[in-house]
Amino acid sequence: KAGVTQTPRYLIKTRGQQVTLSCSPISGHRSVSWYQQTPGQGLQFLFEYFSETQRNKGNFPGRFSGRQFSNSRSEMNVSTLELGDSALYLCASSLQGRRFGSYNEQFFGPGTRLTVL
Amino acid sequence: TQLLEQSPQFLSIQEGENLTVYCNSSSVFSSLQWYRQEPGEGPVLLVTVVTGGEVKKLKRLTFQFGDARKDSSLHITAAQPGDTGLYLCAGARGGNEKLTFGTGTRLTIIP
């Protein structure tokens, strides 16, 4: 079974531009989560989508947005890029929705390395 | 506020030595996971623990979930260069709570 794929793997943008990152989850997985990883802040949760609906959101400004399509593929968009947005953006998929007491086993993609100049 | 604190932050030891990495929180988690991440790649899930006091073994790696489900440890026996990487713990508090990641431990095994 193919793993989580993310495109592109590397991206260089300049301040003020916008960027769209793509994530294809493992086949059959309906939940997709996005994370930002930086040396200073570690791995921080951006948002989670399940069945095309945003189910959870982290503490990031509105410049960060996402969506999920009917085939569970997800995109993340960052508008008006800032230097501080330079990071590794990770996508993770999991099998199904979580119920109380269940645990969320996530499988990560290789990430998109975004550099903002 | 970082909910999950890992220690040590950096660890560099000789091949063949034993080591323990800690993941601590003041919050209770319904489950806790450990991941290993190598440069240029995403984290890879090693184990999930869900019961207080639970111990799981994965070859030379032993994972323990604290009785109160607030902390966890990862013990590696006879470390090998292939164990090098960033180790991350991550906790979930049940229901639809998002996964919270720890601060990470960067482990280097010297041949």
PDB file of N, CA and C in Angstrom, chain A residues 21-92:
ATOM      1  N   LEU A  21       0.182  23.701  -1.020  1.00  0.00           N
ATOM      2  CA  LEU A  21       0.841  22.416  -0.858  1.00  0.00           C
ATOM      3  C   LEU A  21      -0.208  21.322  -0.959  1.00  0.00           C
ATOM      4  N   SER A  22       0.204  20.160  -1.474  1.00  0.00           N
ATOM      5  CA  SER A  22      -0.745  19.085  -1.702  1.00  0.00           C
ATOM      6  C   SER A  22      -0.358  17.831  -0.934  1.00  0.00           C
ATOM      7  N   CYS A  23      -1.364  17.095  -0.515  1.00  0.00           N
ATOM      8  CA  CYS A  23      -1.156  15.863   0.255  1.00  0.00           C
ATOM      9  C   CYS A  23      -2.143  14.798  -0.213  1.00  0.00           C
ATOM     10  N   SER A  24      -1.625  13.619  -0.545  1.00  0.00           N
ATOM     11  CA  SER A  24      -2.481  12.475  -0.874  1.00  0.00           C
ATOM     12  C   SER A  24      -2.339  11.442   0.229  1.00  0.00           C
ATOM     13  N   PRO A  25      -3.428  11.149   0.943  1.00  0.00           N
ATOM     14  CA  PRO A  25      -3.328  10.227   2.076  1.00  0.00           C
ATOM     15  C   PRO A  25      -3.232   8.783   1.614  1.00  0.00           C
ATOM     16  N   ILE A  26      -2.972   7.907   2.555  1.00  0.00           N
ATOM     17  CA  ILE A  26      -2.988   6.473   2.281  1.00  0.00           C
ATOM     18  C   ILE A  26      -4.404   6.092   1.842  1.00  0.00           C
ATOM     19  N   SER A  27      -4.490   5.221   0.862  1.00  0.00           N
ATOM     20  CA  SER A  27      -5.783   4.816   0.350  1.00  0.00           C
ATOM     21  C   SER A  27      -6.669   4.282   1.471  1.00  0.00           C
ATOM     22  N   GLY A  28      -7.896   4.824   1.553  1.00  0.00           N
ATOM     23  CA  GLY A  28      -8.828   4.393   2.587  1.00  0.00           C
ATOM     24  C   GLY A  28      -8.819   5.278   3.825  1.00  0.00           C
ATOM     25  N   HIS A  29      -7.772   6.085   3.968  1.00  0.00           N
ATOM     26  CA  HIS A  29      -7.715   7.007   5.105  1.00  0.00           C
ATOM     27  C   HIS A  29      -8.571   8.230   4.816  1.00  0.00           C
ATOM     28  N   ARG A  30      -9.363   8.635   5.808  1.00  0.00           N
ATOM     29  CA  ARG A  30     -10.286   9.740   5.599  1.00  0.00           C
ATOM     30  C   ARG A  30      -9.879  11.005   6.334  1.00  0.00           C
ATOM     31  N   SER A  31      -8.950  10.877   7.262  1.00  0.00           N
ATOM     32  CA  SER A  31      -8.532  12.041   8.045  1.00  0.00           C
ATOM     33  C   SER A  31      -7.150  12.495   7.592  1.00  0.00           C
ATOM     34  N   VAL A  32      -7.008  13.788   7.391  1.00  0.00           N
ATOM     35  CA  VAL A  32      -5.725  14.367   7.027  1.00  0.00           C
ATOM     36  C   VAL A  32      -5.432  15.531   7.971  1.00  0.00           C
ATOM     37  N   SER A  33      -4.247  15.505   8.552  1.00  0.00           N
ATOM     38  CA  SER A  33      -3.810  16.582   9.439  1.00  0.00           C
ATOM     39  C   SER A  33      -2.572  17.238   8.857  1.00  0.00           C
ATOM     40  N   TRP A  34      -2.424  18.510   9.133  1.00  0.00           N
ATOM     41  CA  TRP A  34      -1.257  19.269   8.681  1.00  0.00           C
ATOM     42  C   TRP A  34      -0.504  19.800   9.891  1.00  0.00           C
ATOM     43  N   TYR A  35       0.834  19.771   9.773  1.00  0.00           N
ATOM     44  CA  TYR A  35       1.700  20.256  10.831  1.00  0.00           C
ATOM     45  C   TYR A  35       2.799  21.135  10.235  1.00  0.00           C
ATOM     46  N   GLN A  36       3.253  22.083  11.060  1.00  0.00           N
ATOM     47  CA  GLN A  36       4.413  22.886  10.700  1.00  0.00           C
ATOM     48  C   GLN A  36       5.556  22.494  11.637  1.00  0.00           C
ATOM     49  N   GLN A  37       6.722  22.224  11.084  1.00  0.00           N
ATOM     50  CA  GLN A  37       7.862  21.858  11.906  1.00  0.00           C
ATOM     51  C   GLN A  37       9.007  22.836  11.678  1.00  0.00           C
ATOM     52  N   THR A  38       9.451  23.461  12.749  1.00  0.00           N
ATOM     53  CA  THR A  38      10.593  24.381  12.707  1.00  0.00           C
ATOM     54  C   THR A  38      11.552  24.020  13.830  1.00  0.00           C
ATOM     55  N   PRO A  39      12.830  24.350  13.686  1.00  0.00           N
ATOM     56  CA  PRO A  39      13.797  24.028  14.752  1.00  0.00           C
ATOM     57  C   PRO A  39      13.431  24.659  16.091  1.00  0.00           C
ATOM     58  N   GLY A  40      12.873  25.854  16.062  1.00  0.00           N
ATOM     59  CA  GLY A  40      12.573  26.559  17.305  1.00  0.00           C
ATOM     60  C   GLY A  40      11.291  26.129  17.985  1.00  0.00           C
ATOM     61  N   GLN A  41      10.265  25.846  17.211  1.00  0.00           N
ATOM     62  CA  GLN A  41       8.936  25.539  17.764  1.00  0.00           C
ATOM     63  C   GLN A  41       8.580  24.064  17.710  1.00  0.00           C
ATOM     64  N   GLY A  42       9.379  23.272  17.038  1.00  0.00           N
ATOM     65  CA  GLY A  42       9.058  21.851  16.936  1.00  0.00           C
ATOM     66  C   GLY A  42       7.887  21.618  16.000  1.00  0.00           C
ATOM     67  N   LEU A  43       7.147  20.570  16.271  1.00  0.00           N
ATOM     68  CA  LEU A  43       6.025  20.155  15.434  1.00  0.00           C
ATOM     69  C   LEU A  43       4.746  20.765  15.983  1.00  0.00           C
ATOM     70  N   GLN A  44       4.124  21.627  15.191  1.00  0.00           N
ATOM     71  CA  GLN A  44       2.908  22.290  15.660  1.00  0.00           C
ATOM     72  C   GLN A  44       1.752  21.976  14.734  1.00  0.00           C
ATOM     73  N   PHE A  45       0.615  21.694  15.345  1.00  0.00           N
ATOM     74  CA  PHE A  45      -0.594  21.305  14.628  1.00  0.00           C
ATOM     75  C   PHE A  45      -1.228  22.506  13.940  1.00  0.00           C
ATOM     76  N   LEU A  46      -1.538  22.350  12.661  1.00  0.00           N
ATOM     77  CA  LEU A  46      -2.207  23.405  11.898  1.00  0.00           C
ATOM     78  C   LEU A  46      -3.708  23.173  11.859  1.00  0.00           C
ATOM     79  N   PHE A  47      -4.125  22.083  11.250  1.00  0.00           N
ATOM     80  CA  PHE A  47      -5.545  21.729  11.198  1.00  0.00           C
ATOM     81  C   PHE A  47      -5.710  20.289  10.754  1.00  0.00           C
ATOM     82  N   GLU A  48      -6.938  19.798  10.957  1.00  0.00           N
ATOM     83  CA  GLU A  48      -7.291  18.439  10.559  1.00  0.00           C
ATOM     84  C   GLU A  48      -8.579  18.476   9.762  1.00  0.00           C
ATOM     85  N   TYR A  49      -8.616  17.680   8.713  1.00  0.00           N
ATOM     86  CA  TYR A  49      -9.820  17.535   7.904  1.00  0.00           C
ATOM     87  C   TYR A  49     -10.283  16.091   7.934  1.00  0.00           C
ATOM     88  N   PHE A  50     -11.573  15.939   7.996  1.00  0.00           N
ATOM     89  CA  PHE A  50     -12.180  14.608   7.961  1.00  0.00           C
ATOM     90  C   PHE A  50     -13.441  14.718   7.127  1.00  0.00           C
ATOM     91  N   SER A  51     -13.556  13.877   6.115  1.00  0.00           N
ATOM     92  CA  SER A  51     -14.707  13.903   5.214  1.00  0.00           C
ATOM     93  C   SER A  51     -15.013  15.316   4.745  1.00  0.00           C
ATOM     94  N   GLU A  52     -14.001  16.004   4.285  1.00  0.00           N
ATOM     95  CA  GLU A  52     -14.098  17.325   3.653  1.00  0.00           C
ATOM     96  C   GLU A  52     -14.434  18.447   4.619  1.00  0.00           C
ATOM     97  N   THR A  53     -14.451  18.159   5.923  1.00  0.00           N
ATOM     98  CA  THR A  53     -14.791  19.174   6.917  1.00  0.00           C
ATOM     99  C   THR A  53     -13.603  19.395   7.847  1.00  0.00           C
ATOM    100  N   GLN A  54     -13.337  20.663   8.167  1.00  0.00           N
ATOM    101  CA  GLN A  54     -12.280  20.938   9.132  1.00  0.00           C
ATOM    102  C   GLN A  54     -12.787  20.579  10.520  1.00  0.00           C
ATOM    103  N   ARG A  55     -12.073  19.677  11.200  1.00  0.00           N
ATOM    104  CA  ARG A  55     -12.562  19.183  12.482  1.00  0.00           C
ATOM    105  C   ARG A  55     -11.804  19.794  13.653  1.00  0.00           C
ATOM    106  N   ASN A  56     -10.536  20.129  13.434  1.00  0.00           N
ATOM    107  CA  ASN A  56      -9.731  20.740  14.482  1.00  0.00           C
ATOM    108  C   ASN A  56      -8.833  21.790  13.865  1.00  0.00           C
ATOM    109  N   LYS A  57      -8.501  22.799  14.650  1.00  0.00           N
ATOM    110  CA  LYS A  57      -7.655  23.866  14.145  1.00  0.00           C
ATOM    111  C   LYS A  57      -6.673  24.274  15.224  1.00  0.00           C
ATOM    112  N   GLY A  58      -5.432  24.485  14.833  1.00  0.00           N
ATOM    113  CA  GLY A  58      -4.417  24.945  15.764  1.00  0.00           C
ATOM    114  C   GLY A  58      -4.403  26.454  15.854  1.00  0.00           C
ATOM    115  N   ASN A  59      -3.396  26.993  16.523  1.00  0.00           N
ATOM    116  CA  ASN A  59      -3.311  28.430  16.760  1.00  0.00           C
ATOM    117  C   ASN A  59      -2.453  29.132  15.717  1.00  0.00           C
ATOM    118  N   PHE A  60      -2.899  29.112  14.505  1.00  0.00           N
ATOM    119  CA  PHE A  60      -2.196  29.785  13.425  1.00  0.00           C
ATOM    120  C   PHE A  60      -3.093  30.870  12.851  1.00  0.00           C
ATOM    121  N   PRO A  61      -2.479  31.926  12.273  1.00  0.00           N
ATOM    122  CA  PRO A  61      -3.298  33.010  11.712  1.00  0.00           C
ATOM    123  C   PRO A  61      -4.115  32.552  10.513  1.00  0.00           C
ATOM    124  N   GLY A  62      -5.081  33.382  10.148  1.00  0.00           N
ATOM    125  CA  GLY A  62      -5.981  33.045   9.059  1.00  0.00           C
ATOM    126  C   GLY A  62      -5.307  32.939   7.708  1.00  0.00           C
ATOM    127  N   ARG A  63      -4.033  33.353   7.610  1.00  0.00           N
ATOM    128  CA  ARG A  63      -3.307  33.205   6.340  1.00  0.00           C
ATOM    129  C   ARG A  63      -3.116  31.734   5.984  1.00  0.00           C
ATOM    130  N   PHE A  64      -3.224  30.893   6.988  1.00  0.00           N
ATOM    131  CA  PHE A  64      -3.094  29.449   6.778  1.00  0.00           C
ATOM    132  C   PHE A  64      -4.494  28.848   6.625  1.00  0.00           C
ATOM    133  N   SER A  65      -4.714  28.199   5.521  1.00  0.00           N
ATOM    134  CA  SER A  65      -6.027  27.595   5.290  1.00  0.00           C
ATOM    135  C   SER A  65      -5.837  26.253   4.591  1.00  0.00           C
ATOM    136  N   GLY A  66      -6.896  25.494   4.579  1.00  0.00           N
ATOM    137  CA  GLY A  66      -6.801  24.200   3.919  1.00  0.00           C
ATOM    138  C   GLY A  66      -8.147  23.752   3.412  1.00  0.00           C
ATOM    139  N   ARG A  67      -8.130  22.635   2.735  1.00  0.00           N
ATOM    140  CA  ARG A  67      -9.375  22.013   2.303  1.00  0.00           C
ATOM    141  C   ARG A  67      -9.111  20.550   2.003  1.00  0.00           C
ATOM    142  N   GLN A  68     -10.196  19.807   1.957  1.00  0.00           N
ATOM    143  CA  GLN A  68     -10.089  18.391   1.632  1.00  0.00           C
ATOM    144  C   GLN A  68     -11.117  18.069   0.567  1.00  0.00           C
ATOM    145  N   PHE A  69     -10.728  17.240  -0.365  1.00  0.00           N
ATOM    146  CA  PHE A  69     -11.601  16.877  -1.475  1.00  0.00           C
ATOM    147  C   PHE A  69     -12.312  15.553  -1.192  1.00  0.00           C
ATOM    148  N   SER A  70     -13.246  15.225  -2.046  1.00  0.00           N
ATOM    149  CA  SER A  70     -14.059  14.021  -1.811  1.00  0.00           C
ATOM    150  C   SER A  70     -13.233  12.740  -1.858  1.00  0.00           C
ATOM    151  N   ASN A  71     -12.072  12.800  -2.512  1.00  0.00           N
ATOM    152  CA  ASN A  71     -11.212  11.598  -2.550  1.00  0.00           C
ATOM    153  C   ASN A  71     -10.203  11.601  -1.392  1.00  0.00           C
ATOM    154  N   SER A  72     -10.415  12.482  -0.419  1.00  0.00           N
ATOM    155  CA  SER A  72      -9.602  12.636   0.799  1.00  0.00           C
ATOM    156  C   SER A  72      -8.287  13.369   0.574  1.00  0.00           C
ATOM    157  N   ARG A  73      -7.929  13.646  -0.648  1.00  0.00           N
ATOM    158  CA  ARG A  73      -6.729  14.461  -0.883  1.00  0.00           C
ATOM    159  C   ARG A  73      -6.926  15.839  -0.259  1.00  0.00           C
ATOM    160  N   SER A  74      -5.841  16.414   0.189  1.00  0.00           N
ATOM    161  CA  SER A  74      -5.959  17.697   0.888  1.00  0.00           C
ATOM    162  C   SER A  74      -4.945  18.695   0.339  1.00  0.00           C
ATOM    163  N   GLU A  75      -5.300  19.938   0.424  1.00  0.00           N
ATOM    164  CA  GLU A  75      -4.390  21.026   0.073  1.00  0.00           C
ATOM    165  C   GLU A  75      -4.310  22.001   1.227  1.00  0.00           C
ATOM    166  N   MET A  76      -3.154  22.623   1.340  1.00  0.00           N
ATOM    167  CA  MET A  76      -2.953  23.647   2.345  1.00  0.00           C
ATOM    168  C   MET A  76      -2.462  24.897   1.628  1.00  0.00           C
ATOM    169  N   ASN A  77      -3.000  26.035   2.005  1.00  0.00           N
ATOM    170  CA  ASN A  77      -2.634  27.287   1.368  1.00  0.00           C
ATOM    171  C   ASN A  77      -2.109  28.275   2.398  1.00  0.00           C
ATOM    172  N   VAL A  78      -1.048  28.956   2.050  1.00  0.00           N
ATOM    173  CA  VAL A  78      -0.556  30.037   2.904  1.00  0.00           C
ATOM    174  C   VAL A  78      -0.494  31.294   2.047  1.00  0.00           C
ATOM    175  N   SER A  79      -1.191  32.321   2.466  1.00  0.00           N
ATOM    176  CA  SER A  79      -1.198  33.568   1.708  1.00  0.00           C
ATOM    177  C   SER A  79      -0.260  34.581   2.363  1.00  0.00           C
ATOM    178  N   THR A  80       0.145  35.575   1.595  1.00  0.00           N
ATOM    179  CA  THR A  80       1.001  36.651   2.092  1.00  0.00           C
ATOM    180  C   THR A  80       2.143  36.098   2.945  1.00  0.00           C
ATOM    181  N   LEU A  81       2.987  35.327   2.298  1.00  0.00           N
ATOM    182  CA  LEU A  81       4.058  34.630   3.006  1.00  0.00           C
ATOM    183  C   LEU A  81       4.968  35.586   3.766  1.00  0.00           C
ATOM    184  N   GLU A  82       5.398  35.121   4.934  1.00  0.00           N
ATOM    185  CA  GLU A  82       6.353  35.850   5.764  1.00  0.00           C
ATOM    186  C   GLU A  82       7.606  34.991   5.931  1.00  0.00           C
ATOM    187  N   LEU A  83       8.710  35.642   6.291  1.00  0.00           N
ATOM    188  CA  LEU A  83       9.961  34.897   6.460  1.00  0.00           C
ATOM    189  C   LEU A  83       9.799  33.770   7.469  1.00  0.00           C
ATOM    190  N   GLY A  84       9.030  34.029   8.515  1.00  0.00           N
ATOM    191  CA  GLY A  84       8.821  33.047   9.573  1.00  0.00           C
ATOM    192  C   GLY A  84       8.014  31.837   9.152  1.00  0.00           C
ATOM    193  N   ASP A  85       7.470  31.864   7.951  1.00  0.00           N
ATOM    194  CA  ASP A  85       6.714  30.704   7.465  1.00  0.00           C
ATOM    195  C   ASP A  85       7.639  29.631   6.903  1.00  0.00           C
ATOM    196  N   SER A  86       8.924  29.929   6.804  1.00  0.00           N
ATOM    197  CA  SER A  86       9.876  28.929   6.336  1.00  0.00           C
ATOM    198  C   SER A  86       9.876  27.756   7.308  1.00  0.00           C
ATOM    199  N   ALA A  87       9.614  26.573   6.784  1.00  0.00           N
ATOM    200  CA  ALA A  87       9.457  25.412   7.657  1.00  0.00           C
ATOM    201  C   ALA A  87       9.286  24.159   6.816  1.00  0.00           C
ATOM    202  N   LEU A  88       9.266  23.025   7.515  1.00  0.00           N
ATOM    203  CA  LEU A  88       8.875  21.761   6.891  1.00  0.00           C
ATOM    204  C   LEU A  88       7.394  21.564   7.197  1.00  0.00           C
ATOM    205  N   TYR A  89       6.587  21.433   6.172  1.00  0.00           N
ATOM    206  CA  TYR A  89       5.153  21.237   6.351  1.00  0.00           C
ATOM    207  C   TYR A  89       4.840  19.762   6.134  1.00  0.00           C
ATOM    208  N   LEU A  90       4.309  19.163   7.173  1.00  0.00           N
ATOM    209  CA  LEU A  90       4.028  17.724   7.168  1.00  0.00           C
ATOM    210  C   LEU A  90       2.537  17.458   7.112  1.00  0.00           C
ATOM    211  N   CYS A  91       2.206  16.443   6.357  1.00  0.00           N
ATOM    212  CA  CYS A  91       0.825  15.984   6.271  1.00  0.00           C
ATOM    213  C   CYS A  91       0.789  14.577   6.864  1.00  0.00           C
ATOM    214  N   ALA A  92      -0.262  14.275   7.585  1.00  0.00           N
ATOM    215  CA  ALA A  92      -0.419  12.942   8.166  1.00  0.00           C
ATOM    216  C   ALA A  92      -1.837  12.452   7.934  1.00  0.00           C
TER     217      ALA A  92
END
